[in-house]
Amino acid sequence: MTNSESTANAVLDRPADAVVEVETVTAGYLPGVNILNSCSLLARQGELIGIIGPNGAGKSTLLKAIFGLVKVREGAIRLYGEEITNLKANKLVAKGVGFVPQTNNVFPSLTIQENLEMGLYQKPKGLKERLEFVTDIFPELGKRLGQRAGSLSGGERQMVAMSRALMMGPHVLLLDEPSAGLSPVRQDEAFLRVKEINRAGVTTIMVEQNARRCLQICDRGYVLDQGRDAYTGAGRDLLNDPKVIGLYLGTLGQD
Ligand SMILES: Nc1ncnc2c1ncn2[C@@H]1O[C@H](COP(=O)(O)OP(=O)(O)OP(=O)(O)O)[C@@H](O)[C@H]1O
Ligand SMILES: [Mg+2]
């Protein structure tokens, strides 16, 4: 098949179970400066997708582009086949997309419960059921609903941030570094929670600094380099790929 044929057939080639498709997206913050350069990604129904890559590669920018927080200049983003390029975050939340940013992801002066209620602002009914669902996954939050989020540890804040995103019952969850700043034991715990959320049927796209752990638990991974998807494959295959090990995993990849 020639290139032009494959382009023309792109729509027909779309997997029937595609949930999020990022197609050759170019995006950036400042005029004339592209951070994402023809970057592509696919998340199928129920998949846990891991995104790894060096600092500044554009990992957070990719999640922000999906969530309408950075301008997409070229290319397209689709959700269940429907184009959502540059749609605003509130519209995306209504369509079932949840986003947990890398930093500043809780309201410190509000209690845990108030933070969670903020997550449900578009669907004020069903608070009790959603609270039950998230406190099942994060029981430690359920016991401390009246505590101010600002007084929580980094790991606990991360749980609040994830819970808030889960309050709307999203079909798709975008997670930016859920294990950042946590001790190794807490990191393992964070990954287990992510896995649990994913197993509950939420298609999950996770950016991670902890590349090796991320590739171990994700179904498929993307290695981002200078705003492009440099490598992609099954998590296990990327872990054992000499190019990926040499460039991005160092000796950590060899065990
Ligand atoms: N709001 C912004 N305005 C201008 N440039 C930005 C902004 N946010 C990020 N950038 C730039 O975009 C590039 C990619 O940043 P991004 O945060 O996407 O990287 P990352 O891969 O998530 O890195 P890290 O692993 O450090 O989190 C960086 O060069 C950064 O300086
Ligand atoms: Mg980042």
Short mmCIF file of N, CA, C and O in Angstrom, two decimals, residues 108-116 140-152:
data_model
loop_
_atom_site.label_atom_id
_atom_site.label_comp_id
_atom_site.label_asym_id
_atom_site.label_seq_id
_atom_site.Cartn_x
_atom_site.Cartn_y
_atom_site.Cartn_z
N PRO A 108 -6.78 23.21 48.20
CA PRO A 108 -6.26 22.95 49.55
C PRO A 108 -7.15 23.47 50.67
O PRO A 108 -7.20 22.87 51.75
N SER A 109 -7.89 24.58 50.43
CA SER A 109 -8.68 25.14 51.52
C SER A 109 -10.01 24.42 51.69
O SER A 109 -10.73 24.65 52.66
N LEU A 110 -10.37 23.55 50.77
CA LEU A 110 -11.62 22.79 50.89
C LEU A 110 -11.36 21.43 51.53
O LEU A 110 -10.24 20.91 51.46
N THR A 111 -12.39 20.87 52.14
CA THR A 111 -12.25 19.53 52.73
C THR A 111 -12.21 18.49 51.61
O THR A 111 -12.52 18.79 50.44
N ILE A 112 -11.89 17.26 52.01
CA ILE A 112 -11.88 16.17 51.03
C ILE A 112 -13.26 16.05 50.38
O ILE A 112 -13.39 16.01 49.16
N GLN A 113 -14.30 16.05 51.23
CA GLN A 113 -15.65 15.91 50.66
C GLN A 113 -15.98 17.07 49.70
O GLN A 113 -16.55 16.84 48.64
N GLU A 114 -15.63 18.29 50.09
CA GLU A 114 -15.92 19.42 49.20
C GLU A 114 -15.16 19.30 47.88
O GLU A 114 -15.68 19.61 46.81
N ASN A 115 -13.91 18.82 47.96
CA ASN A 115 -13.16 18.58 46.74
C ASN A 115 -13.89 17.57 45.84
O ASN A 115 -13.99 17.76 44.63
N LEU A 116 -14.39 16.51 46.46
CA LEU A 116 -15.07 15.48 45.67
C LEU A 116 -16.37 16.02 45.09
O LEU A 116 -16.71 15.72 43.94
N GLU A 140 -9.24 5.15 52.61
CA GLU A 140 -8.65 6.08 53.58
C GLU A 140 -9.26 7.48 53.46
O GLU A 140 -9.26 8.22 54.44
N LEU A 141 -9.80 7.80 52.28
CA LEU A 141 -10.44 9.12 52.13
C LEU A 141 -11.81 9.13 52.80
O LEU A 141 -12.22 10.12 53.40
N GLY A 142 -12.49 8.00 52.70
CA GLY A 142 -13.84 7.90 53.25
C GLY A 142 -13.89 8.18 54.74
O GLY A 142 -14.87 8.72 55.24
N LYS A 143 -12.80 7.82 55.41
CA LYS A 143 -12.76 8.01 56.87
C LYS A 143 -12.45 9.45 57.25
O LYS A 143 -12.53 9.81 58.41
N ARG A 144 -11.99 10.26 56.29
CA ARG A 144 -11.51 11.61 56.63
C ARG A 144 -12.12 12.67 55.74
O ARG A 144 -11.46 13.65 55.38
N LEU A 145 -13.42 12.51 55.44
CA LEU A 145 -14.04 13.40 54.47
C LEU A 145 -14.03 14.86 54.91
O LEU A 145 -14.07 15.77 54.08
N GLY A 146 -13.98 15.11 56.25
CA GLY A 146 -14.05 16.48 56.74
C GLY A 146 -12.69 17.16 56.83
O GLY A 146 -12.61 18.35 57.18
N GLN A 147 -11.60 16.43 56.50
CA GLN A 147 -10.26 17.02 56.64
C GLN A 147 -9.92 17.91 55.43
O GLN A 147 -10.27 17.60 54.29
N ARG A 148 -9.25 19.04 55.73
CA ARG A 148 -8.88 19.94 54.63
C ARG A 148 -7.81 19.29 53.75
O ARG A 148 -6.85 18.71 54.26
N ALA A 149 -8.00 19.42 52.44
CA ALA A 149 -7.06 18.78 51.50
C ALA A 149 -5.64 19.34 51.66
O ALA A 149 -4.67 18.63 51.44
N GLY A 150 -5.55 20.62 52.07
CA GLY A 150 -4.23 21.24 52.24
C GLY A 150 -3.39 20.59 53.33
O GLY A 150 -2.17 20.74 53.34
N SER A 151 -4.05 19.86 54.23
CA SER A 151 -3.31 19.22 55.32
C SER A 151 -2.93 17.78 54.99
O SER A 151 -2.42 17.06 55.84
N LEU A 152 -3.17 17.35 53.75
CA LEU A 152 -2.88 15.95 53.39
C LEU A 152 -1.46 15.82 52.83
O LEU A 152 -0.88 16.79 52.33
#
